[in-house]
Tab-separated table of C-alpha atoms and ligand atoms in Angstrom:
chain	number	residue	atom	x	y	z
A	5	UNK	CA	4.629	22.401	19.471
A	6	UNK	CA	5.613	26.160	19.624
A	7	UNK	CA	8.091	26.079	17.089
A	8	UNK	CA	8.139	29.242	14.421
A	9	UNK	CA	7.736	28.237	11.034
A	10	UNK	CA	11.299	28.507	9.413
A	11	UNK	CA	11.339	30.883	6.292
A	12	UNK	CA	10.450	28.950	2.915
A	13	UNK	CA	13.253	26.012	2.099
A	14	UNK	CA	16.709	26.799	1.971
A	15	UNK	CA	19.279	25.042	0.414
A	16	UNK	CA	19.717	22.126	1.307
A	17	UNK	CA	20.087	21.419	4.778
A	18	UNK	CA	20.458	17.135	5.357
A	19	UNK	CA	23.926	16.153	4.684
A	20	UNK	CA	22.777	12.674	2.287
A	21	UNK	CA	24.759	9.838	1.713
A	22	UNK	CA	22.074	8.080	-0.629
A	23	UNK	CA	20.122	5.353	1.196
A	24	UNK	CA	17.283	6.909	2.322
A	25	UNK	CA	16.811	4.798	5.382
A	26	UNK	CA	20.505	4.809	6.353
A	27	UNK	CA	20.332	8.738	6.469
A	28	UNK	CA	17.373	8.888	8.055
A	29	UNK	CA	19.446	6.919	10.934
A	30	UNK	CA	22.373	10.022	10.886
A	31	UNK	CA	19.631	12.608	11.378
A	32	UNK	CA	20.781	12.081	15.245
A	33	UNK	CA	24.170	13.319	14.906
A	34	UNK	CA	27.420	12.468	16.954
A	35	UNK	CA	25.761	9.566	18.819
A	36	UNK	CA	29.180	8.101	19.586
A	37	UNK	CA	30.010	11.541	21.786
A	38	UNK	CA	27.585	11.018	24.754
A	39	UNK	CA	26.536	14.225	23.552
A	40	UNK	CA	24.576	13.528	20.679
A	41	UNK	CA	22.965	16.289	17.831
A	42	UNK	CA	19.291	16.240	17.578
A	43	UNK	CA	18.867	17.432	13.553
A	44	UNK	CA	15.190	16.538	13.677
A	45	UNK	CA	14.203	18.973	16.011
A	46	UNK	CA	10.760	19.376	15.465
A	47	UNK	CA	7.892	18.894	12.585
A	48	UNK	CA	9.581	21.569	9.850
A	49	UNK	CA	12.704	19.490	10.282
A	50	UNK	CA	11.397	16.415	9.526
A	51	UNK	CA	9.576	17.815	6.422
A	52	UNK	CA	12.704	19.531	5.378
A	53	UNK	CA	14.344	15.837	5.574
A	54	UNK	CA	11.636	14.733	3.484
A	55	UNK	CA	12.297	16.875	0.821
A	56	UNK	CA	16.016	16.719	1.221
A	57	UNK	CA	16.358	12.834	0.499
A	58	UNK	CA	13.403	13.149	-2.034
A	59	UNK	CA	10.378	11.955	-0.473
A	60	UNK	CA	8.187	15.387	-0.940
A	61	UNK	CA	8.173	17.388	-3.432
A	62	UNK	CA	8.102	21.303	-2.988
A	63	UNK	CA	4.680	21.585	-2.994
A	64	UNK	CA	3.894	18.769	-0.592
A	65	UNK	CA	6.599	20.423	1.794
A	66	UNK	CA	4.673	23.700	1.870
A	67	UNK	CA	1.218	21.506	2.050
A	68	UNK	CA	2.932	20.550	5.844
A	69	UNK	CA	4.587	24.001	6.690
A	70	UNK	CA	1.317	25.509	6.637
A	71	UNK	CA	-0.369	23.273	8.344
A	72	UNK	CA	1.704	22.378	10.971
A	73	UNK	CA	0.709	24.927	13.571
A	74	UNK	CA	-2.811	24.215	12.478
A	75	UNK	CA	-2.385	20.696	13.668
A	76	UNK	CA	-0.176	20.295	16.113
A	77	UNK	CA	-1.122	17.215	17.921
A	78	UNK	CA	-0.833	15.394	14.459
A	79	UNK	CA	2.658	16.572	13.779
A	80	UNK	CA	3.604	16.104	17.112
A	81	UNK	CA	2.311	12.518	16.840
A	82	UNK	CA	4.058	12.189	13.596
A	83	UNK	CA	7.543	13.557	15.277
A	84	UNK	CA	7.323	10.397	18.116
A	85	UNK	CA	6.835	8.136	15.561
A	86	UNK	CA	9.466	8.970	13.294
A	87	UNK	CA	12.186	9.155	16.197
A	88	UNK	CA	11.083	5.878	17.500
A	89	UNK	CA	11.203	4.354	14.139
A	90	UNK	CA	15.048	5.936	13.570
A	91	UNK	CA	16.265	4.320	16.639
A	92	UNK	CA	14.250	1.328	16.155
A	93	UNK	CA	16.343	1.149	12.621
A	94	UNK	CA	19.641	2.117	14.642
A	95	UNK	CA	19.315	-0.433	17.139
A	96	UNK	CA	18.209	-3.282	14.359
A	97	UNK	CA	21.321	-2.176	11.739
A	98	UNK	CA	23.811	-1.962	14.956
A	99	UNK	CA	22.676	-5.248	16.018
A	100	UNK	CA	23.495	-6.791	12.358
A	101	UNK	CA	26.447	-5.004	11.931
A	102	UNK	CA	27.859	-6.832	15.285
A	103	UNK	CA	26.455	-10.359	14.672
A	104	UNK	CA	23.787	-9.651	17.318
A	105	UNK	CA	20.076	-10.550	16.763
A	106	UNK	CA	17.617	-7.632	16.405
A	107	UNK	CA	15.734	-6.069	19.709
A	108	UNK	CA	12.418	-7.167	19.560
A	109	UNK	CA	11.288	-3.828	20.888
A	110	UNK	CA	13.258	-2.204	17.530
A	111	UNK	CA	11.409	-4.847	15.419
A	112	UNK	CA	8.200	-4.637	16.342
A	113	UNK	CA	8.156	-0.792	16.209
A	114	UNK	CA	9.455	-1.642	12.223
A	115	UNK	CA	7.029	-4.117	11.517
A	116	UNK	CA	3.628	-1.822	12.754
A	117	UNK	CA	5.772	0.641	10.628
A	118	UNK	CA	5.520	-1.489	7.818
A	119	UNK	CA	2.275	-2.395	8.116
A	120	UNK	CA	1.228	1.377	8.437
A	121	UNK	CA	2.952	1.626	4.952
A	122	UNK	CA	1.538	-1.483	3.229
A	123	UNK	CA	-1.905	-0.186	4.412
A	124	UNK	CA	-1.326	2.707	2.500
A	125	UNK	CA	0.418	1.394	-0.907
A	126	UNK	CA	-0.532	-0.458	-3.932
A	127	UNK	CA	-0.219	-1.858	-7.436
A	128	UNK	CA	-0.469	0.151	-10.207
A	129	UNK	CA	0.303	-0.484	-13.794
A	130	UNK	CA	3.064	1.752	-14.747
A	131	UNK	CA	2.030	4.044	-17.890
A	132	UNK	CA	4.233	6.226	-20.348
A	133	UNK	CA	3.168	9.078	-22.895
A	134	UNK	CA	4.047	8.773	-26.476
A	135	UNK	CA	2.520	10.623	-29.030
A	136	UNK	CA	0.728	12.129	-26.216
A	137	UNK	CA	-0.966	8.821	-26.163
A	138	UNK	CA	-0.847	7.536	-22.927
A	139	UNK	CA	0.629	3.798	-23.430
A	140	UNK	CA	0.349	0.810	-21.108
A	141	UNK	CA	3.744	-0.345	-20.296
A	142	UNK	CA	2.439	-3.400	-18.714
A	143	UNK	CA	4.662	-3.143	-16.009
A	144	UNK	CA	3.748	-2.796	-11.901
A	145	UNK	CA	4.650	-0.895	-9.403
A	146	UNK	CA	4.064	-0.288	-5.887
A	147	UNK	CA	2.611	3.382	-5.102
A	148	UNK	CA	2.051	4.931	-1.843
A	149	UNK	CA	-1.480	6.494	-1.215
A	150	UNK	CA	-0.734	10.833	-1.902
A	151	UNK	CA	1.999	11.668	0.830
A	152	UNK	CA	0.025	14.463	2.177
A	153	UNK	CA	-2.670	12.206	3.423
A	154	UNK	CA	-0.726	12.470	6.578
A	155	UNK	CA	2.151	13.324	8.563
A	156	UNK	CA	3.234	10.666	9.166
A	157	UNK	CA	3.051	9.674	5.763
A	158	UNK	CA	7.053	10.173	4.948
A	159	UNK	CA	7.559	7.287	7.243
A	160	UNK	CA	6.023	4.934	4.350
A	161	UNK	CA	9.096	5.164	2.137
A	162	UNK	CA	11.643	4.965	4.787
A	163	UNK	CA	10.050	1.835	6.655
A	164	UNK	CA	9.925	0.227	3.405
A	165	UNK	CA	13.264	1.234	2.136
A	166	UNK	CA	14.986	0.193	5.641
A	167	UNK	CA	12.947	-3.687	5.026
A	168	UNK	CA	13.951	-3.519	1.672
A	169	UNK	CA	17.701	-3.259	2.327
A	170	UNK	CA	17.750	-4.915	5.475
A	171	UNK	CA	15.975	-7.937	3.776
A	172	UNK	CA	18.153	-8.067	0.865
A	173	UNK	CA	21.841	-9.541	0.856
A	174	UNK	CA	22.988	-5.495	0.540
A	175	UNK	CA	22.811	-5.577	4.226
A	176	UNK	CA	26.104	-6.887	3.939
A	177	UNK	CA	27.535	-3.855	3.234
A	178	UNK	CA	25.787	-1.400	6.054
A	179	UNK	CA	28.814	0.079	7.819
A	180	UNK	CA	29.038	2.579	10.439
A	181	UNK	CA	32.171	5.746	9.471
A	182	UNK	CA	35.548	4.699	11.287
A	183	UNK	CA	35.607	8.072	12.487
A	184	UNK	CA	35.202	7.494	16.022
A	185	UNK	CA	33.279	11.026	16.317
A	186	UNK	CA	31.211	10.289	13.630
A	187	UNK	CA	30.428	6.745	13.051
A	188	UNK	CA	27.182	7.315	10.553
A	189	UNK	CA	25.421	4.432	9.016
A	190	UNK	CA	26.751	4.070	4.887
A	191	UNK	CA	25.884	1.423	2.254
A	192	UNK	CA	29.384	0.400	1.041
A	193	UNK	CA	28.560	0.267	-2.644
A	194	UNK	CA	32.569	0.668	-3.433
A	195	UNK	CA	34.257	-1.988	-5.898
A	196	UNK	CA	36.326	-4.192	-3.163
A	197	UNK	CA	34.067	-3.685	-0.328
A	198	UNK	CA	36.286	-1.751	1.855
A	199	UNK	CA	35.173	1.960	2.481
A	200	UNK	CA	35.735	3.075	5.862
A	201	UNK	CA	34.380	6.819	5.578
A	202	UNK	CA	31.104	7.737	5.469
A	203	UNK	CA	32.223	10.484	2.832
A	204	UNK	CA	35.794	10.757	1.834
A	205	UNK	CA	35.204	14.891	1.923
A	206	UNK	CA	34.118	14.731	5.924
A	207	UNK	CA	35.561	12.466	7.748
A	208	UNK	CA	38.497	10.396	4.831
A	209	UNK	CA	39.971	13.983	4.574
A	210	UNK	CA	39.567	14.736	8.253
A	211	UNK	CA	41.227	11.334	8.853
A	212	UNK	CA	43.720	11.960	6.006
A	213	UNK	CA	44.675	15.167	7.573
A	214	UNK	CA	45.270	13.676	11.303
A	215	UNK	CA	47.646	10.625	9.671
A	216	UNK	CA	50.264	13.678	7.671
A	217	UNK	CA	50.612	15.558	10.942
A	218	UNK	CA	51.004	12.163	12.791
A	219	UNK	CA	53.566	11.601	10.384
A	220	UNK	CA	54.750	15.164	10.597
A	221	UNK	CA	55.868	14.966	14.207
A	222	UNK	CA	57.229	11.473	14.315
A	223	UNK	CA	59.832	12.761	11.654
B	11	ZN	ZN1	31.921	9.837	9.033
């Protein structure tokens, strides 16, 4: 990889919808145009999706901008994976979505995905301060091992998020935009079920927008 290190974080630069593993999908933009938009482009890119949908923090994004160019086989490594796993979790959620079963191909690439991740999480008993005495809440909860054990190590989350949802009856509601140009994966958390758009502000206004004028010229 000869990529330059991009300047220190921006704003934002991932437009989210809020499932992790359903964004992770739309990071390869305009599929439906034969001419799709590669937003992972290399290592930083990833990173800066990590941070974006809240899987680093700062401080563990700067832990992989400087190393990056110090280990470039790694990151490189890390970059195959994670494209393999978003179109693994493409083809699976397309598949559902049209009443087809899963590639095996797609789900097998999940599943040593998954297992990467369970290799790397565990229990631990949740605890809270009080008093500045630390206080057993008694609870679990599954931790990943420190994210910057490796660079591959945002994948964790996002494999297990994408098993969590596509294991649960939510899967239901995994839609793809009705905007034929855009047609990104959404959860559709809406009361009656029936969200088209995967934002109202892109592609419900653009779509809004296209049905006045329609209306406009047929008057
Ligand atoms: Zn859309």
């Amino acid at each position: 990889m000869t990529e330059i290190r991009p300047a220190r974080r921006g704003p934002p630069f991932f437009e989210l919808l809020g499932n992790v593993c359903l964004d992770f999908v739309n990071t390869l933009d305009n599929r439906p145009s034969g001419e799709p938009k590669e937003l992972l482009k290399n290592y930083y890119d990833l990173a800066r999706f990590g941070e974006d949908a809240g899987i680093l923090t700062p401080e563990q994004l700067d832990f992989f901008y400087e190393r990056v160019h110090l280990m470039p086989d790694e990151a490189g490594e890390a970059m195959r994976r994670a494209i393999n796993l978003r179109e693994a979790l493409y083809a699976i959620f397309s598949a559902l979505m049209n009443k087809q079963p899963a590639p095996q191909l797609a789900m097998d690439r999940l599943n040593a995905n998954l297992h990467d991740a369970a290799l790397h999480s565990r229990l631990v008993q949740t605890k809270s301060v009080q008093n500045k005495m630390p206080q057993v809440e008694g609870r679990l909860e599954w931790r990943f091992d420190e994210l910057t054990s490796s660079f591959g190590a945002m994948l964790w989350p996002i494999a297990r998020a994408a098993a969590d949802l596509l294991a649960s009856s939510d899967v239901a509601l995994v839609r793809a935009c009705s905007s034929p140009t855009c047609q990104w994966l959404f959860l559709d958390t809406s009361k009656n079920h029936h969200r088209r758009w995967c934002s109202m502000k892109q592609c419900g206004n653009r779509a809004k927008v296209r049905r006045f004028y329609a209306k406009k010229k047929m008057a």
